[in-house]
Amino acid sequence: MSKQQGAVIIGSPCDEHAAAVARAIGDRARVSFVDAASLASGGWHWADGLHVGETGARHVPRRGWLRRLAPPDWHHGVGIGTLGGVEAQARLQLLAAAADGLAGIEWLTDYWATMRAENKLVQYQAARRIGVPVPECRVVANSLDLDGLGEAFVMKPLGLGAYTRDGVPYVVHARLVERGDPSLDGVSVAPFIAQRYVHAVRHLRIPTVGSRSWPCQLDAAGLPLDWREEDEAHTSWRASHDDSDVGALAVRVASELRLGYSSQDWIVDATATAWLVDVNPGGQWLFLPEEAASAVTSALADWLAHR
Amino acid sequence: MAVRSLYEQYGVVAPGQRPGPGTLETKQIETVDNDVSVALAGALDAAHPTPPPPGTRMTATVETVDNDAAIVLDLALAAPAPRRPGTALTATVETSDEDATAALGGVS
């Protein structure tokens, strides 16, 4: 294998998070971008590993960061088993091989760890394994099996929380549902997570890079169960240095899931207990306060540029 | 009626993606009470957070488990079927009037 140099980001330079990290790397390392959308443009080949760069200057990157396999919406409407589906799968297979932990590039988080950690049930199992509080959850085919979760519980997607139907994009937020609600007849159609309701006093968003974390908090008063429904909530976060203990737990969760980077959602109840509710292996951080956002960007850039 | 997944039932149009005034939309809402007009008004409100100008064509879907409501919406039912009390039915009512209640009155 030729001498390794530079860094590769699986993502798009049009993605503000990937672009911010590339800017922070500056001239410390040559940065290449590749994703499912850009593969057709060339600038790469596979020969016992991924080589990137223009013809004559191809090289194997030293380090890599898997931000996004494809731009949002890139695969919307592509049917499994169709020609488009087969072509899309081929692109993803290549990227998966490139981001495999044994492909010669050192990945912040490799493909398999990323995919594994995207699964909420896997996240919760991993967290419980190391003693991190996670609200009791069930996935059932019969709503009667939800008895015992309380008079009302949180319903949240096990799969993706966004889809397109008849050309219109939809989102599926977590919501509080009462036991016996007629909608629960639909639990058998496609698995959905039912989770014991924990009343949030504060929301925490905790990005982690390696052994470092930057807890940020949002007052839950007046917000919907899923704070993302409230536009204003996206800009109301503030750094929370008092939550360094929860930040340390977040680092342990990331480590258990073999995530070099994560963006985690926690809630803090009235007893000051912090509960893990979601782990995002490639989640966003730039909406957080500048202090935390720039620190995360720098940490990612430093890791990728490390010689 | 086919049971719908929670992804379908709980899905809402993504923020920033709501069609502009005059766009034909469908929004589903459920009711277990007798007053379909209230449910329809709610559905239209949800589909059109900003009331469109009078005369804008609007669509809302009302789901009811009430037998009387099914009769009220009989003209709008896409696939009439034998109905028993408690049967879940879906109907689409269209209105070109801001006043959904008045429009429903026309249907009944």
Tab-separated table of C-alpha atoms in Angstrom:
chain	number	residue	atom	x	y	z
A	1	MET	CA	0.000	0.000	0.000
A	2	SER	CA	1.270	3.467	-0.882
A	3	LYS	CA	2.106	5.954	1.836
A	4	GLN	CA	-1.013	7.099	3.585
A	5	GLN	CA	-1.783	10.777	3.830
A	6	GLY	CA	-4.600	13.169	4.472
A	7	ALA	CA	-8.110	12.497	5.647
A	8	VAL	CA	-11.329	11.418	4.036
A	9	ILE	CA	-14.800	12.451	5.043
A	10	ILE	CA	-17.665	10.286	3.908
A	11	GLY	CA	-20.108	13.093	3.397
A	12	SER	CA	-20.605	16.131	1.275
A	13	PRO	CA	-18.724	19.434	1.333
A	14	CYS	CA	-22.196	20.966	1.040
A	15	ASP	CA	-23.069	19.583	4.471
A	16	GLU	CA	-22.374	22.381	6.958
A	17	HIS	CA	-21.012	20.019	9.604
A	18	ALA	CA	-18.591	18.311	7.244
A	19	ALA	CA	-17.577	21.657	5.764
A	20	ALA	CA	-16.933	23.139	9.213
A	21	VAL	CA	-14.625	20.275	10.122
A	22	ALA	CA	-12.770	20.556	6.807
A	23	ARG	CA	-12.267	24.291	7.376
A	24	ALA	CA	-10.966	23.617	10.875
A	25	ILE	CA	-8.449	21.134	9.488
A	26	GLY	CA	-7.169	23.865	7.195
A	27	ASP	CA	-3.810	23.071	5.652
A	28	ARG	CA	-2.882	20.513	8.293
A	29	ALA	CA	-4.114	17.677	6.086
A	30	ARG	CA	-5.511	17.196	2.630
A	31	VAL	CA	-9.223	16.443	2.959
A	32	SER	CA	-11.179	14.401	0.428
A	33	PHE	CA	-14.929	14.012	0.366
A	34	VAL	CA	-16.792	11.033	-0.948
A	35	ASP	CA	-20.378	9.863	-0.603
A	36	ALA	CA	-23.051	8.022	-2.554
A	37	ALA	CA	-23.864	11.150	-4.534
A	38	SER	CA	-20.305	12.039	-5.481
A	39	LEU	CA	-19.068	8.556	-6.435
A	40	ALA	CA	-20.216	9.068	-10.024
A	41	SER	CA	-17.923	12.093	-10.329
A	42	GLY	CA	-14.812	9.961	-9.955
A	43	GLY	CA	-11.736	10.959	-7.986
A	44	TRP	CA	-11.391	7.550	-6.369
A	45	HIS	CA	-10.711	3.894	-7.007
A	46	TRP	CA	-10.697	0.745	-4.935
A	47	ALA	CA	-7.623	-1.449	-5.004
A	48	ASP	CA	-7.113	-3.295	-1.757
A	49	GLY	CA	-8.722	-0.314	-0.058
A	50	LEU	CA	-10.057	3.098	-0.987
A	51	HIS	CA	-7.776	5.492	-2.861
A	52	VAL	CA	-8.881	9.077	-3.340
A	53	GLY	CA	-7.628	12.123	-5.250
A	54	GLU	CA	-7.185	12.961	-8.884
A	55	THR	CA	-5.636	10.467	-11.305
A	56	GLY	CA	-1.882	10.409	-10.812
A	57	ALA	CA	-2.203	11.704	-7.279
A	58	ARG	CA	-4.305	8.978	-5.755
A	59	HIS	CA	-3.537	8.126	-2.168
A	60	VAL	CA	-4.931	6.187	0.749
A	61	PRO	CA	-6.157	8.514	3.494
A	62	ARG	CA	-4.720	8.012	6.963
A	63	ARG	CA	-7.877	8.782	8.863
A	64	GLY	CA	-11.549	8.968	8.085
A	65	TRP	CA	-14.823	10.228	9.463
A	66	LEU	CA	-18.161	8.806	8.410
A	67	ARG	CA	-20.539	11.736	8.577
A	68	ARG	CA	-23.205	10.694	6.060
A	69	LEU	CA	-23.243	7.932	3.463
A	70	ALA	CA	-25.522	9.986	1.229
A	71	PRO	CA	-27.115	13.412	1.279
A	72	PRO	CA	-30.522	13.621	2.910
A	73	ASP	CA	-33.259	12.524	0.522
A	74	TRP	CA	-30.708	11.002	-1.881
A	75	HIS	CA	-32.334	7.580	-1.698
A	76	HIS	CA	-35.901	8.674	-1.102
A	77	GLY	CA	-38.283	6.812	-3.338
A	78	VAL	CA	-35.724	4.189	-4.381
A	79	GLY	CA	-37.415	0.828	-4.240
A	80	ILE	CA	-35.730	-2.318	-2.976
A	81	GLY	CA	-35.193	-4.706	-5.889
A	82	THR	CA	-35.477	-2.009	-8.542
A	83	LEU	CA	-32.621	-0.993	-10.827
A	84	GLY	CA	-32.223	2.180	-8.807
A	85	GLY	CA	-32.182	0.133	-5.644
A	86	VAL	CA	-29.445	-2.155	-6.934
A	87	GLU	CA	-27.329	0.825	-8.005
A	88	ALA	CA	-27.809	2.503	-4.654
A	89	GLN	CA	-26.850	-0.680	-2.850
A	90	ALA	CA	-23.659	-0.931	-4.899
A	91	ARG	CA	-22.648	2.581	-3.863
A	92	LEU	CA	-23.342	1.838	-0.230
A	93	GLN	CA	-21.467	-1.461	-0.378
A	94	LEU	CA	-18.391	0.369	-1.611
A	95	LEU	CA	-18.632	2.993	1.114
A	96	ALA	CA	-19.234	0.318	3.736
A	97	ALA	CA	-16.104	-1.516	2.637
A	98	ALA	CA	-14.118	1.727	2.671
A	99	ALA	CA	-15.297	2.479	6.198
A	100	ASP	CA	-14.676	-1.033	7.452
A	101	GLY	CA	-12.294	-1.006	10.351
A	102	LEU	CA	-9.877	-3.335	8.510
A	103	ALA	CA	-9.677	-1.396	5.227
A	104	GLY	CA	-6.419	0.407	6.021
A	105	ILE	CA	-7.909	3.722	7.051
A	106	GLU	CA	-8.242	4.567	10.725
A	107	TRP	CA	-11.856	5.586	11.263
A	108	LEU	CA	-13.156	7.791	14.018
A	109	THR	CA	-16.105	5.399	13.995
A	110	ASP	CA	-16.189	2.563	11.510
A	111	TYR	CA	-19.190	1.643	9.409
A	112	TRP	CA	-20.310	-1.303	11.460
A	113	ALA	CA	-20.159	0.509	14.762
A	114	THR	CA	-22.122	3.363	13.220
A	115	MET	CA	-24.856	1.134	11.856
A	116	ARG	CA	-25.062	-0.850	15.066
A	117	ALA	CA	-25.344	2.268	17.192
A	118	GLU	CA	-28.079	3.724	14.993
A	119	ASN	CA	-30.370	1.045	16.397
A	120	LYS	CA	-32.080	2.376	19.519
A	121	LEU	CA	-32.629	-1.070	20.974
A	122	VAL	CA	-28.912	-1.779	20.673
A	123	GLN	CA	-28.131	1.602	22.246
A	124	TYR	CA	-30.339	0.888	25.213
A	125	GLN	CA	-28.911	-2.579	25.740
A	126	ALA	CA	-25.385	-1.179	25.665
A	127	ALA	CA	-26.265	1.583	28.110
A	128	ARG	CA	-27.938	-0.772	30.555
A	129	ARG	CA	-24.944	-3.087	30.353
A	130	ILE	CA	-22.797	-0.364	31.894
A	131	GLY	CA	-25.417	0.782	34.394
A	132	VAL	CA	-26.645	3.908	32.600
A	133	PRO	CA	-30.314	4.705	33.322
A	134	VAL	CA	-32.587	4.158	30.327
A	135	PRO	CA	-36.390	4.389	30.566
A	136	GLU	CA	-37.982	0.947	30.329
A	137	CYS	CA	-39.008	0.255	26.756
A	138	ARG	CA	-40.946	-2.369	24.844
A	139	VAL	CA	-41.610	-3.187	21.229
A	140	VAL	CA	-44.793	-5.200	20.855
A	141	ALA	CA	-47.144	-6.638	18.265
A	142	ASN	CA	-50.148	-6.405	20.574
A	143	SER	CA	-50.934	-3.212	22.469
A	144	LEU	CA	-52.108	-5.274	25.454
A	145	ASP	CA	-48.455	-6.093	26.017
A	146	LEU	CA	-47.906	-2.420	26.855
A	147	ASP	CA	-49.753	-2.829	30.145
A	148	GLY	CA	-47.445	-1.966	32.988
A	149	LEU	CA	-45.786	0.960	31.254
A	150	GLY	CA	-48.157	3.384	32.954
A	151	GLU	CA	-51.344	5.180	31.983
A	152	ALA	CA	-49.443	7.132	29.353
A	153	PHE	CA	-46.125	6.345	27.731
A	154	VAL	CA	-43.838	7.662	25.042
A	155	MET	CA	-44.134	6.260	21.536
A	156	LYS	CA	-41.112	6.835	19.304
A	157	PRO	CA	-39.921	5.375	15.996
A	158	LEU	CA	-37.641	2.363	16.023
A	159	GLY	CA	-36.922	3.017	12.370
A	160	LEU	CA	-36.287	6.348	10.727
A	161	GLY	CA	-38.330	9.274	11.931
A	162	ALA	CA	-38.791	10.794	8.491
A	163	TYR	CA	-40.223	9.668	5.192
A	164	THR	CA	-41.706	10.953	1.977
A	165	ARG	CA	-45.196	10.152	0.806
A	166	ASP	CA	-46.653	11.398	-2.457
A	167	GLY	CA	-43.744	13.794	-2.673
A	168	VAL	CA	-44.455	15.336	0.729
A	169	PRO	CA	-41.838	14.927	3.495
A	170	TYR	CA	-43.140	13.826	6.870
A	171	VAL	CA	-41.494	13.607	10.272
A	172	VAL	CA	-42.473	11.307	13.112
A	173	HIS	CA	-41.817	12.818	16.517
A	174	ALA	CA	-41.879	11.060	19.844
A	175	ARG	CA	-45.266	11.575	21.502
A	176	LEU	CA	-47.082	10.795	24.703
A	177	VAL	CA	-49.887	8.292	24.156
A	178	GLU	CA	-52.448	7.071	26.662
A	179	ARG	CA	-52.923	3.386	27.310
A	180	GLY	CA	-55.777	2.083	25.170
A	181	ASP	CA	-55.416	4.814	22.541
A	182	PRO	CA	-56.947	3.516	19.258
A	183	SER	CA	-53.801	4.390	17.351
A	184	LEU	CA	-51.980	1.611	19.196
A	185	ASP	CA	-53.732	-0.952	17.022
A	186	GLY	CA	-51.013	-0.046	14.527
A	187	VAL	CA	-48.123	-1.365	16.622
A	188	SER	CA	-48.190	-4.659	14.729
A	189	VAL	CA	-47.778	-3.084	11.296
A	190	ALA	CA	-44.242	-1.768	11.796
A	191	PRO	CA	-42.252	-1.952	15.049
A	192	PHE	CA	-42.401	1.181	17.181
A	193	ILE	CA	-40.825	1.790	20.565
A	194	ALA	CA	-43.000	2.288	23.628
A	195	GLN	CA	-41.053	3.798	26.477
A	196	ARG	CA	-41.937	4.607	30.069
A	197	TYR	CA	-42.588	8.320	30.432
A	198	VAL	CA	-40.020	10.262	32.415
A	199	HIS	CA	-40.993	13.862	33.040
A	200	ALA	CA	-38.117	16.014	31.836
A	201	VAL	CA	-37.064	19.050	33.819
A	202	ARG	CA	-34.130	19.613	31.505
A	203	HIS	CA	-32.998	18.194	28.192
A	204	LEU	CA	-29.311	17.514	27.666
A	205	ARG	CA	-27.583	17.254	24.329
A	206	ILE	CA	-24.111	15.844	24.777
A	207	PRO	CA	-21.675	15.572	21.878
A	208	THR	CA	-18.677	13.345	22.556
A	209	VAL	CA	-15.378	13.020	20.725
A	210	GLY	CA	-13.167	10.289	22.118
A	211	SER	CA	-12.963	10.778	25.870
A	212	ARG	CA	-14.260	14.351	25.816
A	213	SER	CA	-17.815	15.625	26.097
A	214	TRP	CA	-19.591	18.979	25.984
A	215	PRO	CA	-22.924	18.813	27.827
A	216	CYS	CA	-25.479	21.435	26.823
A	217	GLN	CA	-28.868	21.928	28.398
A	218	LEU	CA	-32.321	23.137	27.497
A	219	ASP	CA	-35.044	24.012	30.006
A	220	ALA	CA	-37.920	21.615	29.314
A	221	ALA	CA	-40.625	23.919	30.727
A	222	GLY	CA	-43.194	24.761	28.088
A	223	LEU	CA	-41.633	22.547	25.446
A	224	PRO	CA	-43.329	19.629	23.723
A	225	LEU	CA	-42.200	16.133	24.651
A	226	ASP	CA	-39.967	16.116	21.584
A	227	TRP	CA	-38.169	19.463	21.765
A	228	ARG	CA	-37.330	19.289	18.055
A	229	GLU	CA	-40.951	20.163	17.302
A	230	GLU	CA	-40.329	23.643	18.658
A	231	ASP	CA	-38.263	25.777	16.279
A	232	GLU	CA	-37.152	28.114	19.042
A	233	ALA	CA	-35.768	25.223	21.064
A	234	HIS	CA	-33.026	24.704	18.507
A	235	THR	CA	-31.455	28.009	19.463
A	236	SER	CA	-32.131	27.991	23.212
A	237	TRP	CA	-29.399	25.618	24.323
A	238	ARG	CA	-26.644	26.687	26.645
A	239	ALA	CA	-23.453	25.030	27.787
A	240	SER	CA	-23.811	23.157	31.068
A	241	HIS	CA	-20.518	22.706	32.873
A	242	ASP	CA	-22.382	21.401	35.924
A	243	ASP	CA	-23.326	18.270	33.999
A	244	SER	CA	-19.802	16.967	33.554
A	245	ASP	CA	-20.786	13.803	35.447
A	246	VAL	CA	-23.456	13.053	32.846
A	247	GLY	CA	-20.904	13.952	30.184
A	248	ALA	CA	-18.640	11.267	31.602
A	249	LEU	CA	-21.481	8.759	31.392
A	250	ALA	CA	-22.062	9.800	27.771
A	251	VAL	CA	-18.407	9.067	27.021
A	252	ARG	CA	-18.822	5.617	28.560
A	253	VAL	CA	-21.890	4.972	26.406
A	254	ALA	CA	-19.986	6.050	23.303
A	255	SER	CA	-17.082	3.830	24.242
A	256	GLU	CA	-19.370	0.851	24.819
A	257	LEU	CA	-20.772	1.390	21.326
A	258	ARG	CA	-17.279	1.997	19.854
A	259	LEU	CA	-18.249	5.480	18.712
A	260	GLY	CA	-15.431	7.975	18.261
A	261	TYR	CA	-18.063	10.649	17.887
A	262	SER	CA	-21.626	10.759	19.161
A	263	SER	CA	-24.337	13.274	19.859
A	264	GLN	CA	-26.542	12.034	22.678
A	265	ASP	CA	-29.940	13.066	24.016
A	266	TRP	CA	-30.569	12.768	27.728
A	267	ILE	CA	-33.331	14.013	29.987
A	268	VAL	CA	-32.991	15.020	33.620
A	269	ASP	CA	-35.993	14.409	35.895
A	270	ALA	CA	-37.089	16.150	39.079
A	271	THR	CA	-34.816	13.933	41.180
A	272	ALA	CA	-31.814	15.049	39.092
A	273	THR	CA	-31.498	11.575	37.589
A	274	ALA	CA	-30.206	11.700	34.016
A	275	TRP	CA	-31.769	9.223	31.596
A	276	LEU	CA	-30.334	8.351	28.198
A	277	VAL	CA	-32.979	8.553	25.465
A	278	ASP	CA	-31.063	8.585	22.183
A	279	VAL	CA	-27.592	8.200	20.713
A	280	ASN	CA	-26.820	9.712	17.310
A	281	PRO	CA	-23.586	8.345	15.827
A	282	GLY	CA	-23.520	11.126	13.244
A	283	GLY	CA	-25.774	13.669	14.898
A	284	GLN	CA	-25.601	17.422	14.532
A	285	TRP	CA	-23.856	19.789	16.939
A	286	LEU	CA	-23.650	23.165	15.193
A	287	PHE	CA	-27.005	24.306	16.623
A	288	LEU	CA	-25.444	24.194	20.097
A	289	PRO	CA	-23.877	27.269	21.730
A	290	GLU	CA	-20.749	28.515	20.005
A	291	GLU	CA	-18.537	27.482	22.908
A	292	ALA	CA	-19.536	23.832	22.576
A	293	ALA	CA	-20.029	23.790	18.817
A	294	SER	CA	-16.594	25.146	18.015
A	295	ALA	CA	-14.958	22.823	20.549
A	296	VAL	CA	-16.584	19.787	18.932
A	297	THR	CA	-15.608	20.951	15.458
A	298	SER	CA	-12.017	21.494	16.591
A	299	ALA	CA	-11.840	18.113	18.308
A	300	LEU	CA	-13.006	16.333	15.168
A	301	ALA	CA	-10.601	18.314	13.010
A	302	ASP	CA	-7.700	17.654	15.346
A	303	TRP	CA	-8.373	13.942	15.294
A	304	LEU	CA	-8.581	13.806	11.499
A	305	ALA	CA	-5.455	15.948	11.041
A	306	HIS	CA	-3.387	14.029	13.571
A	307	ARG	CA	-0.148	12.797	12.051
B	1	MET	CA	-60.138	-0.888	6.920
B	2	ALA	CA	-56.439	-1.691	6.928
B	3	VAL	CA	-54.644	-0.977	10.179
B	4	ARG	CA	-52.176	1.842	9.675
B	5	SER	CA	-48.699	1.831	11.134
B	6	LEU	CA	-47.759	4.379	13.758
B	7	TYR	CA	-45.311	5.857	11.256
B	8	GLU	CA	-48.276	6.703	9.078
B	9	GLN	CA	-50.584	7.752	11.914
B	10	TYR	CA	-48.065	9.916	13.727
B	11	GLY	CA	-46.304	11.359	10.676
B	12	VAL	CA	-46.748	15.108	10.246
B	13	VAL	CA	-45.684	17.289	7.352
B	14	ALA	CA	-42.105	18.350	7.953
B	15	PRO	CA	-41.654	21.924	9.200
B	16	GLY	CA	-40.899	24.306	6.407
B	17	GLN	CA	-42.449	21.948	3.929
B	18	ARG	CA	-46.080	22.975	4.308
B	19	PRO	CA	-47.621	23.700	0.918
B	20	GLY	CA	-48.695	27.250	0.260
B	21	PRO	CA	-52.256	28.556	0.206
B	22	GLY	CA	-54.315	27.023	-2.528
B	23	THR	CA	-52.463	23.709	-2.468
B	24	LEU	CA	-54.701	20.690	-2.144
B	25	GLU	CA	-53.805	18.918	1.085
B	26	THR	CA	-54.963	15.963	3.095
B	27	LYS	CA	-54.673	15.791	6.848
B	28	GLN	CA	-56.005	13.000	9.003
B	29	ILE	CA	-57.554	13.404	12.403
B	30	GLU	CA	-59.430	11.042	14.640
B	31	THR	CA	-62.530	11.563	16.672
B	32	VAL	CA	-64.614	9.372	18.894
B	33	ASP	CA	-67.332	11.925	19.405
B	34	ASN	CA	-70.423	12.628	17.393
B	35	ASP	CA	-69.492	16.052	16.198
B	36	VAL	CA	-67.722	15.455	12.943
B	37	SER	CA	-67.834	19.154	12.131
B	38	VAL	CA	-65.553	19.829	15.076
B	39	ALA	CA	-63.152	17.137	13.944
B	40	LEU	CA	-63.163	18.435	10.419
B	41	ALA	CA	-62.511	21.961	11.570
B	42	GLY	CA	-59.633	20.625	13.642
B	43	ALA	CA	-58.244	18.736	10.691
B	44	LEU	CA	-58.432	21.768	8.478
B	45	ASP	CA	-56.813	23.929	11.115
B	46	ALA	CA	-53.978	21.410	11.448
B	47	ALA	CA	-53.530	21.266	7.696
B	48	HIS	CA	-53.666	25.034	7.365
B	49	PRO	CA	-52.102	26.696	10.413
B	50	THR	CA	-52.469	29.996	8.607
B	51	PRO	CA	-56.027	30.284	7.329
B	52	PRO	CA	-55.944	30.472	3.557
B	53	PRO	CA	-58.012	33.140	1.787
B	54	PRO	CA	-61.742	32.476	1.378
B	55	GLY	CA	-62.313	30.321	-1.660
B	56	THR	CA	-59.094	28.318	-1.225
B	57	ARG	CA	-59.679	24.661	-1.909
B	58	MET	CA	-58.940	22.614	1.224
B	59	THR	CA	-59.137	18.936	2.011
B	60	ALA	CA	-59.204	17.188	5.347
B	61	THR	CA	-59.659	13.559	6.223
B	62	VAL	CA	-61.752	12.711	9.231
B	63	GLU	CA	-61.569	9.314	10.832
B	64	THR	CA	-64.420	8.310	13.075
B	65	VAL	CA	-65.558	5.265	14.941
B	66	ASP	CA	-69.032	6.718	15.342
B	67	ASN	CA	-71.839	5.248	13.298
B	68	ASP	CA	-73.805	8.488	13.005
B	69	ALA	CA	-70.753	10.262	11.752
B	70	ALA	CA	-70.394	7.641	9.057
B	71	ILE	CA	-73.895	8.414	7.892
B	72	VAL	CA	-73.184	12.124	7.858
B	73	LEU	CA	-70.149	11.496	5.723
B	74	ASP	CA	-71.825	8.911	3.550
B	75	LEU	CA	-71.518	10.946	0.381
B	76	ALA	CA	-67.813	11.317	0.909
B	77	LEU	CA	-66.945	7.723	1.686
B	78	ALA	CA	-64.499	6.395	-0.867
B	79	ALA	CA	-65.514	2.778	-0.457
B	80	PRO	CA	-68.913	2.301	1.179
B	81	ALA	CA	-69.129	-0.919	3.115
B	82	PRO	CA	-71.508	-2.503	5.598
B	83	ARG	CA	-71.197	-0.466	8.769
B	84	ARG	CA	-71.772	-1.553	12.310
B	85	PRO	CA	-71.496	0.648	15.377
B	86	GLY	CA	-67.850	0.977	16.269
B	87	THR	CA	-66.626	0.314	12.760
B	88	ALA	CA	-63.703	2.549	11.857
B	89	LEU	CA	-64.374	4.529	8.712
B	90	THR	CA	-62.457	7.106	6.787
B	91	ALA	CA	-63.952	9.748	4.582
B	92	THR	CA	-62.603	12.785	2.825
B	93	VAL	CA	-64.601	15.988	2.810
B	94	GLU	CA	-63.578	18.802	0.546
B	95	THR	CA	-64.445	22.404	1.054
B	96	SER	CA	-63.743	25.540	-0.862
B	97	ASP	CA	-64.936	27.618	2.044
B	98	GLU	CA	-62.973	28.731	5.071
B	99	ASP	CA	-65.867	27.726	7.238
B	100	ALA	CA	-65.453	23.985	7.440
B	101	THR	CA	-68.543	23.594	9.554
B	102	ALA	CA	-70.671	25.251	6.915
B	103	ALA	CA	-69.127	23.048	4.264
B	104	LEU	CA	-69.894	19.960	6.276
B	105	GLY	CA	-73.431	21.143	6.678
B	106	GLY	CA	-73.675	21.083	2.913
B	107	VAL	CA	-72.538	17.488	2.856
B	108	SER	CA	-75.033	16.363	5.447
